[in-house]
Short mmCIF file of C-alpha atoms in Angstrom, two decimals:
data_model
loop_
_atom_site.label_atom_id
_atom_site.label_comp_id
_atom_site.label_asym_id
_atom_site.label_seq_id
_atom_site.Cartn_x
_atom_site.Cartn_y
_atom_site.Cartn_z
CA UNK P 118 34.93 -4.66 -5.49
CA UNK P 119 31.42 -3.10 -5.49
CA UNK P 120 31.06 0.22 -5.06
CA UNK P 121 28.02 2.23 -3.13
CA UNK P 122 26.32 2.83 -6.31
CA UNK P 123 25.90 -0.23 -7.15
CA UNK P 124 25.02 -1.38 -3.57
CA UNK P 125 22.48 0.93 -3.10
CA UNK P 126 20.60 -0.29 -6.48
CA UNK P 127 17.90 -2.51 -6.87
CA UNK P 128 18.56 -5.46 -9.05
CA UNK P 129 15.80 -7.45 -10.74
CA UNK P 130 14.84 -10.20 -13.21
CA UNK P 131 12.96 -10.18 -16.34
CA UNK P 132 12.85 -14.29 -17.56
CA UNK P 133 11.21 -15.35 -20.84
CA UNK P 134 10.63 -18.85 -20.46
CA UNK P 135 13.11 -19.26 -23.63
CA UNK P 136 12.96 -22.23 -25.22
CA UNK P 137 15.85 -24.62 -25.56
CA UNK P 138 16.74 -27.68 -28.30
CA UNK P 139 15.86 -30.70 -27.15
CA UNK P 140 13.93 -29.60 -24.30
CA UNK P 141 10.25 -29.24 -24.19
CA UNK P 142 8.26 -25.98 -23.77
CA UNK P 143 7.10 -27.08 -20.50
CA UNK P 144 10.94 -27.31 -19.43
CA UNK P 145 11.53 -23.26 -19.86
CA UNK P 146 8.41 -22.81 -18.04
CA UNK P 147 9.42 -24.72 -15.16
CA UNK P 148 12.90 -23.43 -15.58
CA UNK P 149 11.59 -19.94 -14.72
CA UNK P 150 9.96 -21.00 -11.68
CA UNK P 151 13.06 -22.71 -10.38
CA UNK P 152 14.92 -19.48 -11.46
CA UNK P 153 12.60 -17.52 -9.48
CA UNK P 154 12.94 -18.99 -6.39
CA UNK P 155 17.01 -18.91 -6.95
CA UNK P 156 16.60 -14.92 -7.64
CA UNK P 157 14.74 -14.41 -4.30
CA UNK P 158 17.51 -16.64 -2.18
CA UNK P 159 20.19 -14.46 -3.86
CA UNK P 160 18.65 -11.29 -2.76
CA UNK P 161 17.05 -10.14 -6.56
CA UNK P 162 13.81 -7.28 -5.81
CA UNK P 163 12.08 -8.41 -8.34
CA UNK P 164 11.00 -11.18 -10.66
CA UNK P 165 8.94 -10.89 -14.00
CA UNK P 166 7.61 -12.57 -16.71
CA UNK P 167 6.96 -11.90 -20.54
CA UNK P 168 4.09 -12.30 -22.96
CA UNK P 169 4.64 -13.32 -26.51
CA UNK P 170 2.79 -14.71 -28.78
CA UNK P 171 3.08 -17.46 -31.87
CA UNK P 172 6.98 -17.42 -30.55
CA UNK P 173 8.66 -20.96 -31.35
CA UNK P 174 11.31 -19.90 -29.13
CA UNK P 175 9.30 -18.48 -26.31
CA UNK P 176 7.10 -20.59 -23.87
CA UNK P 177 5.87 -17.86 -21.65
CA UNK P 178 2.38 -16.44 -24.19
CA UNK P 179 0.14 -16.08 -20.54
CA UNK P 180 2.45 -14.09 -18.16
CA UNK P 181 -0.52 -13.43 -15.11
CA UNK P 182 -0.71 -17.11 -15.30
CA UNK P 183 2.64 -17.93 -15.21
CA UNK P 184 3.21 -15.11 -12.18
CA UNK P 185 0.95 -17.07 -10.22
CA UNK P 186 3.14 -20.04 -10.21
CA UNK P 187 6.51 -18.01 -9.69
CA UNK P 188 4.63 -16.05 -6.44
CA UNK P 189 3.23 -19.78 -5.04
CA UNK P 190 6.59 -21.13 -5.61
CA UNK P 191 8.42 -18.00 -3.67
CA UNK P 192 8.07 -15.87 -0.48
CA UNK P 193 9.40 -12.49 -0.82
CA UNK P 194 10.67 -11.72 -3.82
CA UNK P 195 7.96 -8.96 -5.59
CA UNK P 196 6.45 -11.19 -8.91
CA UNK P 197 5.00 -9.19 -11.75
CA UNK P 198 5.22 -8.80 -15.96
CA UNK P 199 7.51 -7.39 -18.28
CA UNK P 200 4.79 -7.03 -19.30
CA UNK P 201 1.15 -7.93 -20.27
CA UNK P 202 0.82 -5.87 -23.54
CA UNK P 203 -2.31 -4.19 -23.09
CA UNK P 204 -3.28 -3.31 -26.53
CA UNK P 205 -3.81 -7.10 -27.20
CA UNK P 206 -6.11 -7.30 -24.03
CA UNK P 207 -9.85 -5.52 -22.41
CA UNK P 208 -8.23 -3.48 -19.57
CA UNK P 209 -11.25 -4.87 -17.43
CA UNK P 210 -9.96 -8.67 -17.94
CA UNK P 211 -6.17 -7.36 -17.14
CA UNK P 212 -7.65 -5.48 -13.85
CA UNK P 213 -9.56 -8.84 -12.81
CA UNK P 214 -6.21 -10.64 -13.61
CA UNK P 215 -4.00 -8.36 -11.32
CA UNK P 216 -6.80 -8.23 -8.46
CA UNK P 217 -6.53 -11.78 -7.94
CA UNK P 218 -3.10 -12.08 -8.22
CA UNK P 219 -2.52 -9.19 -5.37
CA UNK P 220 -5.79 -10.76 -3.63
CA UNK P 221 -3.67 -13.92 -3.33
CA UNK P 222 -0.18 -12.65 -2.93
CA UNK P 223 -0.68 -9.13 -1.12
CA UNK P 224 1.52 -6.95 -1.07
CA UNK P 225 4.46 -8.80 -3.66
CA UNK P 226 2.65 -8.09 -7.06
CA UNK P 227 3.74 -6.08 -9.75
CA UNK P 228 1.80 -4.81 -13.57
CA UNK P 229 4.37 -4.55 -15.39
CA UNK P 230 2.64 -2.91 -18.83
CA UNK P 231 3.46 -2.49 -22.98
CA UNK P 232 2.37 -1.36 -25.57
CA UNK P 233 3.52 -4.08 -28.14
CA UNK P 234 1.15 -6.06 -30.32
CA UNK P 235 1.82 -9.23 -32.32
CA UNK P 236 5.02 -9.94 -33.87
CA UNK P 237 3.84 -11.11 -37.25
CA UNK P 238 0.39 -10.16 -39.26
CA UNK P 239 -0.50 -13.60 -38.95
CA UNK P 240 -0.35 -13.02 -34.83
CA UNK P 241 -2.02 -9.86 -34.98
CA UNK P 242 -5.19 -11.35 -36.91
CA UNK P 243 -5.10 -14.36 -34.56
CA UNK P 244 -5.27 -11.94 -31.89
CA UNK P 245 -8.04 -9.63 -33.23
CA UNK P 246 -5.62 -6.58 -33.80
CA UNK P 247 -3.66 -4.71 -35.75
CA UNK P 248 -0.52 -2.11 -35.57
CA UNK P 249 -2.97 1.09 -34.83
CA UNK P 250 -4.45 -0.83 -31.19
CA UNK P 251 -1.22 0.42 -29.97
CA UNK P 252 -1.77 4.29 -30.56
CA UNK P 253 -4.66 3.87 -27.93
CA UNK P 254 -2.50 2.82 -25.45
CA UNK P 255 -2.26 5.77 -23.30
CA UNK P 256 -6.20 5.41 -23.23
CA UNK P 257 -6.25 1.93 -22.11
CA UNK P 258 -3.51 2.55 -19.39
CA UNK P 259 -5.83 5.21 -18.24
CA UNK P 260 -9.24 2.82 -18.37
CA UNK P 261 -7.50 0.09 -16.47
CA UNK P 262 -6.18 2.25 -13.70
CA UNK P 263 -9.40 3.25 -13.28
CA UNK P 264 -10.96 -0.42 -12.25
CA UNK P 265 -7.98 -0.15 -9.48
CA UNK P 266 -9.41 3.30 -8.65
CA UNK P 267 -13.19 2.81 -9.14
CA UNK P 268 -14.25 5.23 -11.30
CA UNK P 269 -15.34 3.44 -14.65
CA UNK P 270 -17.72 5.36 -15.86
CA UNK P 271 -19.61 2.20 -16.76
CA UNK P 272 -21.34 1.32 -13.42
CA UNK P 273 -19.23 -1.92 -13.45
CA UNK P 274 -17.15 -2.25 -10.54
CA UNK P 275 -13.89 -4.97 -11.11
CA UNK P 276 -13.90 -7.37 -8.57
CA UNK P 277 -11.07 -7.88 -6.50
CA UNK P 278 -8.89 -5.77 -7.88
CA UNK P 279 -11.15 -2.50 -6.92
CA UNK P 280 -9.48 -0.25 -3.75
CA UNK P 281 -6.30 -2.98 -4.06
CA UNK P 282 -2.56 -1.27 -5.16
CA UNK P 283 -0.88 -3.26 -7.69
CA UNK P 284 2.38 -0.92 -8.56
CA UNK P 285 1.79 -0.28 -12.40
CA UNK P 286 5.18 0.21 -14.58
CA UNK P 287 5.49 1.31 -18.23
CA UNK P 288 7.36 -0.62 -20.76
CA UNK P 289 8.95 2.69 -22.39
CA UNK P 290 9.32 1.80 -25.99
CA UNK P 291 9.08 4.82 -28.35
CA UNK P 292 6.15 6.27 -26.78
CA UNK P 293 6.13 4.80 -23.64
CA UNK P 294 8.59 7.29 -21.88
CA UNK P 295 6.15 10.40 -22.55
CA UNK P 296 3.16 8.22 -21.91
CA UNK P 297 4.80 6.80 -18.48
CA UNK P 298 5.42 10.62 -17.57
CA UNK P 299 2.32 12.03 -18.49
CA UNK P 300 0.83 9.33 -16.32
CA UNK P 301 2.91 9.81 -13.81
CA UNK P 302 4.60 6.06 -13.57
CA UNK P 303 7.20 4.21 -12.77
CA UNK P 304 8.72 3.33 -16.33
CA UNK P 305 10.95 0.74 -17.63
CA UNK P 306 13.15 1.40 -20.25
CA UNK P 307 15.89 -0.40 -22.49
CA UNK P 308 18.10 -1.71 -23.91
CA UNK P 309 21.96 -1.29 -22.45
CA UNK P 310 23.36 -1.27 -25.77
CA UNK P 311 21.91 1.92 -27.08
CA UNK P 312 22.85 4.71 -24.03
CA UNK P 313 22.20 7.47 -25.81
CA UNK P 314 19.04 6.50 -26.94
CA UNK P 315 18.87 4.97 -23.38
CA UNK P 316 19.56 8.70 -21.74
CA UNK P 317 17.52 10.57 -23.68
CA UNK P 318 14.61 8.47 -23.16
CA UNK P 319 14.91 9.03 -19.09
CA UNK P 320 15.80 12.75 -19.53
CA UNK P 321 12.54 13.18 -21.79
CA UNK P 322 10.70 10.99 -18.59
CA UNK P 323 11.88 12.62 -15.80
CA UNK P 324 11.45 16.07 -17.65
CA UNK P 325 7.05 15.23 -18.58
CA UNK P 326 6.86 13.67 -15.12
CA UNK P 327 3.35 14.47 -13.62
CA UNK P 328 2.86 13.06 -10.30
CA UNK P 329 0.28 10.96 -9.65
CA UNK P 330 -1.12 8.64 -6.65
CA UNK P 331 0.77 5.44 -8.01
CA UNK P 332 4.08 7.85 -8.26
CA UNK P 333 4.83 10.58 -6.47
CA UNK P 334 8.36 11.41 -8.44
CA UNK P 335 9.83 9.97 -11.27
CA UNK P 336 11.01 6.06 -10.95
CA UNK P 337 13.35 4.63 -13.34
CA UNK P 338 14.00 0.60 -14.51
CA UNK P 339 16.36 0.13 -17.05
CA UNK P 340 16.58 -3.41 -18.31
CA UNK P 341 19.01 -5.54 -20.41
CA UNK P 342 21.49 -8.34 -20.91
CA UNK P 343 24.32 -8.10 -17.89
CA UNK P 344 26.57 -11.73 -18.34
CA UNK P 345 29.06 -12.32 -15.46
CA UNK P 346 32.15 -15.07 -15.57
CA UNK P 347 34.78 -15.77 -14.64
CA UNK P 348 36.72 -14.96 -17.59
CA UNK P 349 35.26 -12.72 -19.84
CA UNK P 350 35.50 -15.14 -23.08
CA UNK P 351 33.34 -17.58 -20.79
CA UNK P 352 30.66 -14.33 -20.48
CA UNK P 353 30.35 -14.29 -24.12
CA UNK P 354 29.82 -17.27 -24.42
CA UNK P 355 26.66 -16.99 -22.27
CA UNK P 356 25.11 -15.08 -25.12
CA UNK P 357 25.75 -16.52 -27.42
CA UNK P 358 22.89 -19.02 -28.13
CA UNK P 359 20.47 -15.48 -27.97
CA UNK P 360 22.68 -13.85 -30.28
CA UNK P 361 22.32 -16.43 -33.06
CA UNK P 362 18.48 -16.98 -32.16
CA UNK P 363 18.50 -13.41 -33.22
CA UNK P 364 20.34 -13.62 -36.23
CA UNK P 365 18.79 -16.17 -37.51
CA UNK P 366 15.24 -14.39 -36.96
CA UNK P 367 16.54 -10.97 -38.87
CA UNK P 368 17.79 -13.50 -41.88
CA UNK P 369 15.38 -16.14 -41.62
CA UNK P 370 11.65 -14.68 -39.88
CA UNK P 371 11.38 -17.11 -37.04
CA UNK P 372 12.81 -17.20 -33.86
CA UNK P 373 14.39 -20.17 -32.84
CA UNK P 374 14.74 -21.99 -29.58
CA UNK P 375 18.49 -21.66 -28.26
CA UNK P 376 21.05 -23.69 -29.58
CA UNK P 377 24.01 -24.84 -26.98
CA UNK P 378 26.72 -22.13 -27.63
CA UNK P 379 29.22 -24.81 -29.57
CA UNK P 380 26.80 -25.78 -32.01
CA UNK P 381 26.43 -21.52 -32.96
CA UNK P 382 30.36 -21.30 -32.64
CA UNK P 383 30.91 -24.27 -35.25
CA UNK P 384 28.32 -23.22 -37.57
CA UNK P 385 29.43 -21.63 -41.31
CA UNK P 386 26.95 -18.47 -41.58
CA UNK P 387 26.50 -16.59 -44.21
CA UNK P 388 27.94 -12.93 -44.38
CA UNK P 389 24.34 -11.52 -43.18
CA UNK P 390 23.59 -13.84 -40.73
CA UNK P 391 27.33 -13.46 -39.24
CA UNK P 392 27.05 -9.30 -39.40
CA UNK P 393 23.32 -9.58 -37.05
CA UNK P 394 25.20 -12.26 -35.05
CA UNK P 395 28.23 -10.15 -34.48
CA UNK P 396 25.69 -7.31 -33.54
CA UNK P 397 23.75 -9.79 -31.52
CA UNK P 398 26.85 -9.89 -28.73
CA UNK P 399 28.11 -6.31 -29.05
CA UNK P 400 27.33 -3.62 -26.25
CA UNK P 401 25.90 -6.16 -23.58
CA UNK P 402 27.18 -5.32 -20.46
CA UNK P 403 29.52 -8.60 -19.93
CA UNK P 404 32.38 -9.94 -18.47
CA UNK P 405 34.39 -10.52 -14.91
CA UNK P 406 32.68 -9.47 -12.14
CA UNK P 407 35.46 -6.66 -11.96
CA UNK P 408 34.53 -5.23 -15.79
CA UNK P 409 31.12 -5.58 -14.87
CA UNK P 410 31.12 -3.70 -11.85
CA UNK P 411 33.07 -1.01 -13.71
CA UNK P 412 30.47 -0.92 -16.78
CA UNK P 413 27.26 -0.91 -14.03
CA UNK P 414 28.83 1.94 -12.29
CA UNK P 415 29.17 3.91 -15.10
CA UNK P 416 25.71 3.63 -16.35
CA UNK P 417 24.23 3.67 -12.99
CA UNK P 418 26.18 6.79 -12.51
CA UNK P 419 24.94 8.12 -16.14
CA UNK P 420 21.20 7.35 -15.88
CA UNK P 421 20.39 8.13 -11.89
CA UNK P 422 18.51 4.67 -12.66
CA UNK P 423 17.07 3.29 -9.41
CA UNK P 424 16.89 -0.14 -10.70
CA UNK P 425 18.41 -2.55 -13.20
CA UNK P 426 16.17 -5.23 -15.00
CA UNK P 427 18.21 -7.90 -15.48
CA UNK P 428 16.70 -9.97 -19.03
CA UNK P 429 19.57 -12.45 -19.90
CA UNK P 430 18.87 -15.87 -21.11
CA UNK P 431 20.87 -18.72 -21.88
CA UNK P 432 21.24 -22.16 -23.06
CA UNK P 433 23.44 -23.36 -20.30
CA UNK P 434 21.38 -23.04 -17.05
CA UNK P 435 24.37 -23.62 -14.80
CA UNK P 436 26.49 -20.51 -15.93
CA UNK P 437 23.33 -18.63 -16.67
CA UNK P 438 22.82 -19.25 -12.47
CA UNK P 439 26.00 -18.52 -11.94
CA UNK P 440 25.92 -15.15 -13.98
CA UNK P 441 22.90 -14.39 -11.76
CA UNK P 442 24.87 -15.01 -8.19
CA UNK P 443 28.23 -13.22 -9.09
CA UNK P 444 25.92 -10.42 -9.96
CA UNK P 445 24.38 -10.84 -7.04
CA UNK P 446 27.74 -10.48 -5.29
CA UNK P 447 28.16 -7.26 -6.55
CA UNK P 448 25.03 -5.29 -5.38
CA UNK P 449 24.70 -7.86 -2.04
CA UNK P 450 28.07 -9.18 -1.05
CA UNK P 451 28.09 -10.98 1.58
CA UNK P 452 24.17 -12.13 1.52
#
């Protein structure tokens, strides 16, 4: 069932520590650490965590802290962030945090960096940031890398970061593909539902790429939701909680914890909610192992991606782990 293009591609996991109805936020963080151990055992290449502020449905607000817990609980899998939102922080502090991580877990830490600021005006005010701060991302990125290279014009030395090699990745939203290419850095781009836009971004990145000390050639990670189950209906069911959470956020202005699929399926929705909900279920790579393998082969051949970062969330943790297990059987058969 596996194809050579799938088995020669790296697969990794991004877990957003999604909270669930009836479960404390602390449980979501412990679930993330547990999933990292399971992903390591299944043969995934990296395990990344995310940064969200003031979002009711997400417990992961401090990615470098959570990455430390994940790295401490695992032995071999690479651990990082998808990502630290650089406009929210001083580059020196980010360099110090990743320097500490790399010093504690040498050769295993990734530095995934994004350019988003808070989702709402209130969060941006609380962070002391506004939308314009994202426009300085290229300069912030250069300053951050300078702390590792010892080239800061301030005369200050970042310790223990200076001289360490923590691989940087740029989360390519909007301008991100051009910034990643000009900086000569690996790029993470999504999502799998917008294939034409995805391929345009990858083409632009490759055409503008300038080799750097961090990456001699382009490196493309494509990210998105992948759900694998015994039947197509079961795979679709795994996507239901996230689809409803997104539909609710679009119609009510707040992002809620994940609800059980059966609760959502029994819900009476307005036409607007139903539209967003149906849209949230569409376009992902979801189905049986055979269906997912076929779709993955198409995407990988079309994009030439080096790696796939799987971002699936779900209320049913058993079904979610089963999905990751079935996917692993495609890229690492017989493991």
